[in-house]
Every structure is written in structure tokens, then in C-alpha cells.
mmCIF file of N, CA and C in Angstrom:
data_model
loop_
_atom_site.group_PDB
_atom_site.id
_atom_site.type_symbol
_atom_site.label_atom_id
_atom_site.label_comp_id
_atom_site.label_asym_id
_atom_site.label_seq_id
_atom_site.Cartn_x
_atom_site.Cartn_y
_atom_site.Cartn_z
ATOM 1 N N VAL A 1 -11.930 18.760 36.609
ATOM 2 C CA VAL A 1 -13.222 18.247 36.231
ATOM 3 C C VAL A 1 -13.052 17.166 35.085
ATOM 4 N N GLN A 2 -13.707 16.037 35.333
ATOM 5 C CA GLN A 2 -13.602 14.983 34.296
ATOM 6 C C GLN A 2 -15.033 14.543 33.927
ATOM 7 N N LEU A 3 -15.215 14.178 32.638
ATOM 8 C CA LEU A 3 -16.446 13.615 32.150
ATOM 9 C C LEU A 3 -16.306 12.156 31.768
ATOM 10 N N GLN A 4 -17.172 11.366 32.175
ATOM 11 C CA GLN A 4 -17.158 9.912 31.817
ATOM 12 C C GLN A 4 -18.374 9.521 31.114
ATOM 13 N N ALA A 5 -18.257 9.168 29.807
ATOM 14 C CA ALA A 5 -19.296 8.773 28.943
ATOM 15 C C ALA A 5 -19.471 7.259 28.896
ATOM 16 N N SER A 6 -20.667 6.832 28.728
ATOM 17 C CA SER A 6 -20.969 5.421 28.680
ATOM 18 C C SER A 6 -22.233 5.128 27.885
ATOM 19 N N GLY A 7 -22.503 3.877 27.551
ATOM 20 C CA GLY A 7 -23.717 3.502 26.921
ATOM 21 C C GLY A 7 -23.617 3.151 25.476
ATOM 22 N N GLY A 8 -22.525 3.415 24.851
ATOM 23 C CA GLY A 8 -22.369 3.101 23.452
ATOM 24 C C GLY A 8 -22.334 1.625 23.196
ATOM 25 N N GLY A 9 -22.421 1.174 21.925
ATOM 26 C CA GLY A 9 -22.348 -0.219 21.577
ATOM 27 C C GLY A 9 -22.810 -0.460 20.195
ATOM 28 N N LEU A 10 -23.096 -1.706 19.950
ATOM 29 C CA LEU A 10 -23.533 -2.159 18.626
ATOM 30 C C LEU A 10 -25.080 -2.435 18.693
ATOM 31 N N VAL A 11 -25.768 -1.909 17.677
ATOM 32 C CA VAL A 11 -27.251 -1.992 17.666
ATOM 33 C C VAL A 11 -27.691 -2.119 16.185
ATOM 34 N N GLN A 12 -28.769 -2.854 15.979
ATOM 35 C CA GLN A 12 -29.253 -2.980 14.634
ATOM 36 C C GLN A 12 -30.081 -1.800 14.215
ATOM 37 N N VAL A 13 -30.271 -1.650 12.933
ATOM 38 C CA VAL A 13 -31.119 -0.561 12.333
ATOM 39 C C VAL A 13 -32.477 -0.540 13.019
ATOM 40 N N GLY A 14 -32.899 0.700 13.435
ATOM 41 C CA GLY A 14 -34.174 0.786 14.044
ATOM 42 C C GLY A 14 -34.141 0.593 15.578
ATOM 43 N N GLY A 15 -32.980 0.212 16.072
ATOM 44 C CA GLY A 15 -32.862 -0.002 17.521
ATOM 45 C C GLY A 15 -32.679 1.267 18.334
ATOM 46 N N SER A 16 -32.412 1.118 19.608
ATOM 47 C CA SER A 16 -32.215 2.268 20.524
ATOM 48 C C SER A 16 -31.040 2.065 21.429
ATOM 49 N N LEU A 17 -30.435 3.204 21.795
ATOM 50 C CA LEU A 17 -29.353 3.209 22.800
ATOM 51 C C LEU A 17 -29.553 4.403 23.607
ATOM 52 N N ARG A 18 -29.006 4.369 24.865
ATOM 53 C CA ARG A 18 -29.055 5.557 25.739
ATOM 54 C C ARG A 18 -27.690 5.834 26.234
ATOM 55 N N LEU A 19 -27.144 6.957 25.870
ATOM 56 C CA LEU A 19 -25.812 7.369 26.307
ATOM 57 C C LEU A 19 -25.951 8.176 27.590
ATOM 58 N N SER A 20 -24.896 8.037 28.407
ATOM 59 C CA SER A 20 -24.836 8.822 29.623
ATOM 60 C C SER A 20 -23.481 9.464 29.727
ATOM 61 N N CYS A 21 -23.455 10.582 30.408
ATOM 62 C CA CYS A 21 -22.138 11.302 30.632
ATOM 63 C C CYS A 21 -22.232 12.032 32.003
ATOM 64 N N ALA A 22 -21.361 11.604 32.846
ATOM 65 C CA ALA A 22 -21.354 12.213 34.260
ATOM 66 C C ALA A 22 -20.085 13.016 34.475
ATOM 67 N N ALA A 23 -20.249 14.154 35.094
ATOM 68 C CA ALA A 23 -19.098 14.989 35.472
ATOM 69 C C ALA A 23 -18.742 14.746 36.913
ATOM 70 N N SER A 24 -17.424 14.786 37.214
ATOM 71 C CA SER A 24 -16.984 14.733 38.539
ATOM 72 C C SER A 24 -15.866 15.730 38.741
ATOM 73 N N GLY A 25 -15.653 16.044 40.037
ATOM 74 C CA GLY A 25 -14.595 17.046 40.372
ATOM 75 C C GLY A 25 -15.293 18.340 40.855
ATOM 76 N N SER A 26 -14.475 19.409 40.877
ATOM 77 C CA SER A 26 -14.935 20.638 41.359
ATOM 78 C C SER A 26 -15.851 21.359 40.394
ATOM 79 N N ILE A 27 -17.102 21.473 40.702
ATOM 80 C CA ILE A 27 -18.135 22.096 39.799
ATOM 81 C C ILE A 27 -18.944 23.125 40.574
ATOM 82 N N PHE A 28 -18.856 24.310 40.126
ATOM 83 C CA PHE A 28 -19.697 25.347 40.731
ATOM 84 C C PHE A 28 -20.963 25.531 39.878
ATOM 85 N N ASP A 29 -20.832 25.487 38.569
ATOM 86 C CA ASP A 29 -22.064 25.733 37.737
ATOM 87 C C ASP A 29 -21.849 25.051 36.366
ATOM 88 N N ILE A 30 -22.872 24.451 35.840
ATOM 89 C CA ILE A 30 -22.870 23.930 34.479
ATOM 90 C C ILE A 30 -23.984 24.728 33.636
ATOM 91 N N THR A 31 -23.501 25.400 32.684
ATOM 92 C CA THR A 31 -24.409 26.248 31.928
ATOM 93 C C THR A 31 -25.050 25.475 30.735
ATOM 94 N N SER A 32 -24.348 24.543 30.166
ATOM 95 C CA SER A 32 -24.949 23.738 29.143
ATOM 96 C C SER A 32 -24.214 22.352 29.045
ATOM 97 N N MET A 33 -24.924 21.368 28.409
ATOM 98 C CA MET A 33 -24.351 20.054 28.235
ATOM 99 C C MET A 33 -24.717 19.635 26.791
ATOM 100 N N SER A 34 -23.787 19.042 26.145
ATOM 101 C CA SER A 34 -23.977 18.739 24.683
ATOM 102 C C SER A 34 -23.383 17.361 24.375
ATOM 103 N N TRP A 35 -23.945 16.902 23.249
ATOM 104 C CA TRP A 35 -23.362 15.684 22.599
ATOM 105 C C TRP A 35 -22.920 16.023 21.219
ATOM 106 N N TYR A 36 -21.704 15.612 20.843
ATOM 107 C CA TYR A 36 -21.164 15.734 19.540
ATOM 108 C C TYR A 36 -20.897 14.304 18.989
ATOM 109 N N ARG A 37 -20.745 14.204 17.733
ATOM 110 C CA ARG A 37 -20.331 12.926 17.135
ATOM 111 C C ARG A 37 -19.283 13.153 16.010
ATOM 112 N N GLN A 38 -18.509 12.123 15.829
ATOM 113 C CA GLN A 38 -17.476 12.271 14.778
ATOM 114 C C GLN A 38 -17.224 10.920 14.063
ATOM 115 N N THR A 39 -17.056 10.936 12.757
ATOM 116 C CA THR A 39 -16.713 9.812 12.015
ATOM 117 C C THR A 39 -15.369 10.014 11.355
ATOM 118 N N PRO A 40 -14.635 8.974 11.012
ATOM 119 C CA PRO A 40 -13.271 9.164 10.454
ATOM 120 C C PRO A 40 -13.297 10.057 9.262
ATOM 121 N N GLY A 41 -12.377 11.055 9.252
ATOM 122 C CA GLY A 41 -12.182 11.974 8.153
ATOM 123 C C GLY A 41 -13.179 13.106 8.093
ATOM 124 N N LYS A 42 -14.052 13.184 9.103
ATOM 125 C CA LYS A 42 -15.046 14.245 9.117
ATOM 126 C C LYS A 42 -14.849 15.067 10.414
ATOM 127 N N GLN A 43 -15.353 16.339 10.334
ATOM 128 C CA GLN A 43 -15.341 17.178 11.495
ATOM 129 C C GLN A 43 -16.369 16.718 12.555
ATOM 130 N N ARG A 44 -16.037 17.013 13.829
ATOM 131 C CA ARG A 44 -16.959 16.724 14.850
ATOM 132 C C ARG A 44 -18.196 17.595 14.697
ATOM 133 N N GLU A 45 -19.409 16.962 14.806
ATOM 134 C CA GLU A 45 -20.615 17.778 14.620
ATOM 135 C C GLU A 45 -21.509 17.668 15.831
ATOM 136 N N LEU A 46 -22.185 18.818 16.066
ATOM 137 C CA LEU A 46 -23.105 18.939 17.202
ATOM 138 C C LEU A 46 -24.302 18.067 16.942
ATOM 139 N N VAL A 47 -24.670 17.249 17.922
ATOM 140 C CA VAL A 47 -25.837 16.423 17.855
ATOM 141 C C VAL A 47 -27.010 17.047 18.619
ATOM 142 N N ALA A 48 -26.739 17.488 19.875
ATOM 143 C CA ALA A 48 -27.815 18.020 20.695
ATOM 144 C C ALA A 48 -27.204 18.778 21.854
ATOM 145 N N THR A 49 -27.934 19.754 22.331
ATOM 146 C CA THR A 49 -27.513 20.588 23.527
ATOM 147 C C THR A 49 -28.702 20.779 24.403
ATOM 148 N N VAL A 50 -28.428 20.798 25.763
ATOM 149 C CA VAL A 50 -29.411 21.195 26.714
ATOM 150 C C VAL A 50 -28.763 22.266 27.596
ATOM 151 N N THR A 51 -29.491 23.309 27.881
ATOM 152 C CA THR A 51 -28.971 24.352 28.768
ATOM 153 C C THR A 51 -29.430 24.148 30.171
ATOM 154 N N SER A 52 -28.848 24.888 31.124
ATOM 155 C CA SER A 52 -29.232 24.771 32.515
ATOM 156 C C SER A 52 -30.671 25.303 32.702
ATOM 157 N N ALA A 53 -31.175 26.065 31.779
ATOM 158 C CA ALA A 53 -32.592 26.532 31.817
ATOM 159 C C ALA A 53 -33.522 25.467 31.253
ATOM 160 N N GLY A 54 -33.010 24.403 30.618
ATOM 161 C CA GLY A 54 -33.816 23.370 30.088
ATOM 162 C C GLY A 54 -34.071 23.486 28.583
ATOM 163 N N SER A 55 -33.563 24.466 27.941
ATOM 164 C CA SER A 55 -33.693 24.617 26.452
ATOM 165 C C SER A 55 -32.890 23.586 25.747
ATOM 166 N N THR A 56 -33.424 23.087 24.707
ATOM 167 C CA THR A 56 -32.771 22.014 23.922
ATOM 168 C C THR A 56 -32.614 22.430 22.439
ATOM 169 N N ASN A 57 -31.640 21.902 21.809
ATOM 170 C CA ASN A 57 -31.373 22.153 20.410
ATOM 171 C C ASN A 57 -30.824 20.893 19.752
ATOM 172 N N TYR A 58 -31.291 20.570 18.602
ATOM 173 C CA TYR A 58 -30.891 19.351 17.966
ATOM 174 C C TYR A 58 -30.429 19.599 16.494
ATOM 175 N N ALA A 59 -29.514 18.735 16.063
ATOM 176 C CA ALA A 59 -29.159 18.723 14.638
ATOM 177 C C ALA A 59 -30.390 18.213 13.855
ATOM 178 N N ASP A 60 -30.599 18.737 12.660
ATOM 179 C CA ASP A 60 -31.758 18.381 11.863
ATOM 180 C C ASP A 60 -31.781 16.881 11.676
ATOM 181 N N SER A 61 -30.668 16.261 11.517
ATOM 182 C CA SER A 61 -30.563 14.812 11.250
ATOM 183 C C SER A 61 -31.074 13.894 12.339
ATOM 184 N N VAL A 62 -31.191 14.465 13.543
ATOM 185 C CA VAL A 62 -31.624 13.639 14.653
ATOM 186 C C VAL A 62 -32.988 14.049 15.253
ATOM 187 N N LYS A 63 -33.492 15.174 14.785
ATOM 188 C CA LYS A 63 -34.743 15.654 15.308
ATOM 189 C C LYS A 63 -35.854 14.616 15.212
ATOM 190 N N GLY A 64 -36.549 14.431 16.329
ATOM 191 C CA GLY A 64 -37.670 13.426 16.297
ATOM 192 C C GLY A 64 -37.209 12.047 16.674
ATOM 193 N N ARG A 65 -35.869 11.811 16.652
ATOM 194 C CA ARG A 65 -35.390 10.456 16.948
ATOM 195 C C ARG A 65 -34.568 10.430 18.247
ATOM 196 N N PHE A 66 -33.821 11.544 18.534
ATOM 197 C CA PHE A 66 -32.977 11.635 19.713
ATOM 198 C C PHE A 66 -33.557 12.621 20.679
ATOM 199 N N THR A 67 -33.313 12.349 21.943
ATOM 200 C CA THR A 67 -33.757 13.223 23.068
ATOM 201 C C THR A 67 -32.637 13.425 24.023
ATOM 202 N N ILE A 68 -32.285 14.675 24.285
ATOM 203 C CA ILE A 68 -31.275 14.983 25.307
ATOM 204 C C ILE A 68 -31.937 15.429 26.531
ATOM 205 N N SER A 69 -31.405 15.048 27.653
ATOM 206 C CA SER A 69 -31.884 15.531 28.918
ATOM 207 C C SER A 69 -30.762 15.656 29.914
ATOM 208 N N GLY A 70 -30.935 16.508 30.870
ATOM 209 C CA GLY A 70 -29.894 16.715 31.849
ATOM 210 C C GLY A 70 -30.412 16.592 33.240
ATOM 211 N N ASP A 71 -29.560 16.047 34.178
ATOM 212 C CA ASP A 71 -29.842 15.944 35.580
ATOM 213 C C ASP A 71 -28.860 16.795 36.295
ATOM 214 N N VAL A 72 -29.249 18.002 36.618
ATOM 215 C CA VAL A 72 -28.260 18.927 37.241
ATOM 216 C C VAL A 72 -27.787 18.406 38.572
ATOM 217 N N ALA A 73 -28.608 17.795 39.336
ATOM 218 C CA ALA A 73 -28.227 17.322 40.683
ATOM 219 C C ALA A 73 -27.210 16.213 40.565
ATOM 220 N N LYS A 74 -27.236 15.423 39.477
ATOM 221 C CA LYS A 74 -26.252 14.358 39.262
ATOM 222 C C LYS A 74 -25.099 14.795 38.319
ATOM 223 N N ASN A 75 -25.167 16.029 37.912
ATOM 224 C CA ASN A 75 -24.142 16.500 36.869
ATOM 225 C C ASN A 75 -24.028 15.494 35.734
ATOM 226 N N THR A 76 -25.146 15.057 35.227
ATOM 227 C CA THR A 76 -25.253 14.029 34.217
ATOM 228 C C THR A 76 -26.071 14.474 33.079
ATOM 229 N N VAL A 77 -25.728 14.123 31.842
ATOM 230 C CA VAL A 77 -26.498 14.319 30.662
ATOM 231 C C VAL A 77 -26.718 13.003 30.041
ATOM 232 N N TYR A 78 -27.897 12.830 29.428
ATOM 233 C CA TYR A 78 -28.307 11.651 28.708
ATOM 234 C C TYR A 78 -28.640 11.948 27.268
ATOM 235 N N LEU A 79 -28.460 10.978 26.432
ATOM 236 C CA LEU A 79 -28.931 11.087 25.047
ATOM 237 C C LEU A 79 -29.638 9.793 24.715
ATOM 238 N N GLN A 80 -30.975 9.851 24.552
ATOM 239 C CA GLN A 80 -31.777 8.712 24.206
ATOM 240 C C GLN A 80 -31.850 8.681 22.683
ATOM 241 N N MET A 81 -31.359 7.613 22.055
ATOM 242 C CA MET A 81 -31.322 7.515 20.619
ATOM 243 C C MET A 81 -32.257 6.414 20.154
ATOM 244 N N ASN A 82 -33.288 6.801 19.452
ATOM 245 C CA ASN A 82 -34.218 5.857 18.913
ATOM 246 C C ASN A 82 -34.165 5.772 17.377
ATOM 247 N N SER A 83 -34.724 4.781 16.791
ATOM 248 C CA SER A 83 -34.790 4.645 15.323
ATOM 249 C C SER A 83 -33.374 4.861 14.729
ATOM 250 N N LEU A 84 -32.425 4.217 15.284
ATOM 251 C CA LEU A 84 -31.057 4.404 14.813
ATOM 252 C C LEU A 84 -30.842 3.894 13.368
ATOM 253 N N GLN A 85 -30.027 4.680 12.673
ATOM 254 C CA GLN A 85 -29.729 4.377 11.303
ATOM 255 C C GLN A 85 -28.182 4.212 11.137
ATOM 256 N N PRO A 86 -27.765 3.557 10.038
ATOM 257 C CA PRO A 86 -26.280 3.367 9.821
ATOM 258 C C PRO A 86 -25.572 4.716 9.817
ATOM 259 N N GLU A 87 -26.185 5.775 9.385
ATOM 260 C CA GLU A 87 -25.436 7.035 9.348
ATOM 261 C C GLU A 87 -25.278 7.686 10.716
ATOM 262 N N ASP A 88 -25.889 7.082 11.734
ATOM 263 C CA ASP A 88 -25.693 7.474 13.095
ATOM 264 C C ASP A 88 -24.392 6.856 13.702
ATOM 265 N N THR A 89 -23.799 5.928 12.970
ATOM 266 C CA THR A 89 -22.509 5.335 13.464
ATOM 267 C C THR A 89 -21.461 6.311 13.599
ATOM 268 N N ALA A 90 -20.885 6.449 14.740
ATOM 269 C CA ALA A 90 -19.850 7.494 15.057
ATOM 270 C C ALA A 90 -19.342 7.346 16.483
ATOM 271 N N VAL A 91 -18.310 7.999 16.796
ATOM 272 C CA VAL A 91 -17.887 8.163 18.173
ATOM 273 C C VAL A 91 -18.655 9.365 18.743
ATOM 274 N N TYR A 92 -19.300 9.159 19.857
ATOM 275 C CA TYR A 92 -20.162 10.253 20.462
ATOM 276 C C TYR A 92 -19.335 10.787 21.635
ATOM 277 N N TYR A 93 -19.227 12.151 21.650
ATOM 278 C CA TYR A 93 -18.536 12.789 22.721
ATOM 279 C C TYR A 93 -19.475 13.766 23.521
ATOM 280 N N CYS A 94 -19.383 13.786 24.797
ATOM 281 C CA CYS A 94 -20.127 14.735 25.582
ATOM 282 C C CYS A 94 -19.137 15.876 25.953
ATOM 283 N N THR A 95 -19.826 17.062 26.133
ATOM 284 C CA THR A 95 -19.015 18.230 26.559
ATOM 285 C C THR A 95 -19.976 19.093 27.444
ATOM 286 N N PHE A 96 -19.391 19.635 28.523
ATOM 287 C CA PHE A 96 -20.103 20.519 29.406
ATOM 288 C C PHE A 96 -19.385 21.861 29.404
ATOM 289 N N ASN A 97 -20.124 22.906 29.495
ATOM 290 C CA ASN A 97 -19.579 24.235 29.790
ATOM 291 C C ASN A 97 -19.674 24.451 31.353
ATOM 292 N N ILE A 98 -18.539 24.552 31.935
ATOM 293 C CA ILE A 98 -18.444 24.478 33.409
ATOM 294 C C ILE A 98 -17.676 25.675 33.986
ATOM 295 N N LYS A 99 -18.168 26.123 35.138
ATOM 296 C CA LYS A 99 -17.411 27.008 36.039
ATOM 297 C C LYS A 99 -17.039 26.129 37.224
ATOM 298 N N ALA A 100 -15.725 25.934 37.398
ATOM 299 C CA ALA A 100 -15.261 25.102 38.564
ATOM 300 C C ALA A 100 -15.470 25.806 39.940
ATOM 301 N N THR A 101 -15.380 27.112 39.923
ATOM 302 C CA THR A 101 -15.610 27.930 41.132
ATOM 303 C C THR A 101 -16.375 29.172 40.688
ATOM 304 N N SER A 102 -16.826 29.939 41.677
ATOM 305 C CA SER A 102 -17.582 31.150 41.260
ATOM 306 C C SER A 102 -16.779 32.151 40.569
ATOM 307 N N TRP A 103 -15.418 32.150 40.809
ATOM 308 C CA TRP A 103 -14.553 33.176 40.148
ATOM 309 C C TRP A 103 -13.839 32.583 38.937
ATOM 310 N N ALA A 104 -13.983 31.262 38.618
ATOM 311 C CA ALA A 104 -13.365 30.698 37.547
ATOM 312 C C ALA A 104 -14.047 30.985 36.245
ATOM 313 N N PRO A 105 -13.298 31.060 35.135
ATOM 314 C CA PRO A 105 -13.913 31.352 33.863
ATOM 315 C C PRO A 105 -14.700 30.084 33.380
ATOM 316 N N LEU A 106 -15.684 30.350 32.505
ATOM 317 C CA LEU A 106 -16.460 29.277 31.925
ATOM 318 C C LEU A 106 -15.520 28.529 30.893
ATOM 319 N N ARG A 107 -15.479 27.244 30.995
ATOM 320 C CA ARG A 107 -14.687 26.499 30.066
ATOM 321 C C ARG A 107 -15.387 25.170 29.597
ATOM 322 N N ALA A 108 -14.988 24.758 28.455
ATOM 323 C CA ALA A 108 -15.586 23.516 27.934
ATOM 324 C C ALA A 108 -14.684 22.300 28.329
ATOM 325 N N VAL A 109 -15.387 21.327 28.875
ATOM 326 C CA VAL A 109 -14.709 20.062 29.250
ATOM 327 C C VAL A 109 -15.301 18.928 28.405
ATOM 328 N N TRP A 110 -14.419 18.071 27.839
ATOM 329 C CA TRP A 110 -14.846 17.006 26.949
ATOM 330 C C TRP A 110 -14.659 15.611 27.635
ATOM 331 N N GLY A 111 -15.608 14.757 27.290
ATOM 332 C CA GLY A 111 -15.400 13.339 27.696
ATOM 333 C C GLY A 111 -14.594 12.546 26.738
ATOM 334 N N GLN A 112 -14.427 11.299 26.914
ATOM 335 C CA GLN A 112 -13.481 10.493 26.166
ATOM 336 C C GLN A 112 -14.091 9.911 24.916
ATOM 337 N N GLY A 113 -15.366 9.938 24.781
ATOM 338 C CA GLY A 113 -15.999 9.365 23.583
ATOM 339 C C GLY A 113 -16.466 7.938 23.787
ATOM 340 N N THR A 114 -17.570 7.632 23.110
ATOM 341 C CA THR A 114 -18.104 6.286 23.222
ATOM 342 C C THR A 114 -18.594 5.875 21.861
ATOM 343 N N GLN A 115 -18.258 4.717 21.353
ATOM 344 C CA GLN A 115 -18.575 4.284 20.000
ATOM 345 C C GLN A 115 -19.981 3.795 19.925
ATOM 346 N N VAL A 116 -20.681 4.310 18.920
ATOM 347 C CA VAL A 116 -22.027 3.794 18.546
ATOM 348 C C VAL A 116 -21.957 3.257 17.159
ATOM 349 N N THR A 117 -22.296 1.967 16.997
ATOM 350 C CA THR A 117 -22.270 1.329 15.675
ATOM 351 C C THR A 117 -23.655 0.774 15.382
ATOM 352 N N VAL A 118 -24.209 1.177 14.246
ATOM 353 C CA VAL A 118 -25.533 0.762 13.833
ATOM 354 C C VAL A 118 -25.348 -0.144 12.607
ATOM 355 N N SER A 119 -25.739 -1.408 12.727
ATOM 356 C CA SER A 119 -25.548 -2.338 11.648
ATOM 357 C C SER A 119 -26.826 -2.527 10.831
ATOM 358 N N SER A 120 -26.645 -2.706 9.542
ATOM 359 C CA SER A 120 -27.867 -2.898 8.668
ATOM 360 C C SER A 120 -28.085 -4.349 8.360
#
């Protein structure tokens, strides 16, 4: 299974970006899809999660500005980012919890990361 993230780029303060992450390969079930972000010298932090049941969870720093959504039919997760601030600058990574087959264990698969830069 592979994840391909896209949609990053350079945006001015207050602007918006939409990240996408699509999974390909053998997929039996996806239980959750998440976005993390990381800046140099810091640990990777959870930004948002959506479960297969549709429940969502957000980091306090992005609540009210970011929206995560998942398209199970397309094995794709999106992150709509509005009112972007310089502190949102980071490499954003997607990760899915996936069962490749009905008998396979649940495992986390990570995408390659996409750079988001917010300029002031």
C-alpha cells in the first residue's frame, strides 16, 4: 500500500490550501486517516484525524480553521486549511490505519510529506 500526498505550496497569511492524500494498492479496510505535520527540530504532531465512522479530532491549534474529510470510496483524505498562519508552516504527512486483507493486521502507512509554507 502506498500513500501519495499533494496540494502543498506557498501561500500568504490568511490564505487557504487543500491537501489530498490517496492510497493505492491492496486495501481491505481503512479504519482512520490522519494528517500530521513536522517542522525542523520538532516532533511530528497530530493535526487532524477522521475515522471510518466519520468522527473527527483536531489539534487545538487548528480547530475552527482546518477541516479533515475522507472519501472511503476513493481511499482519499483531504485537509482544507483556511486562515493560514506562519506557524502552520511545516511538512504535512498523511497516514492511514489499513488492513490490506481481512486476515492482515492493522498497520499504519505513511505518505511522503508535502511542504506548506505560509509567508507573512
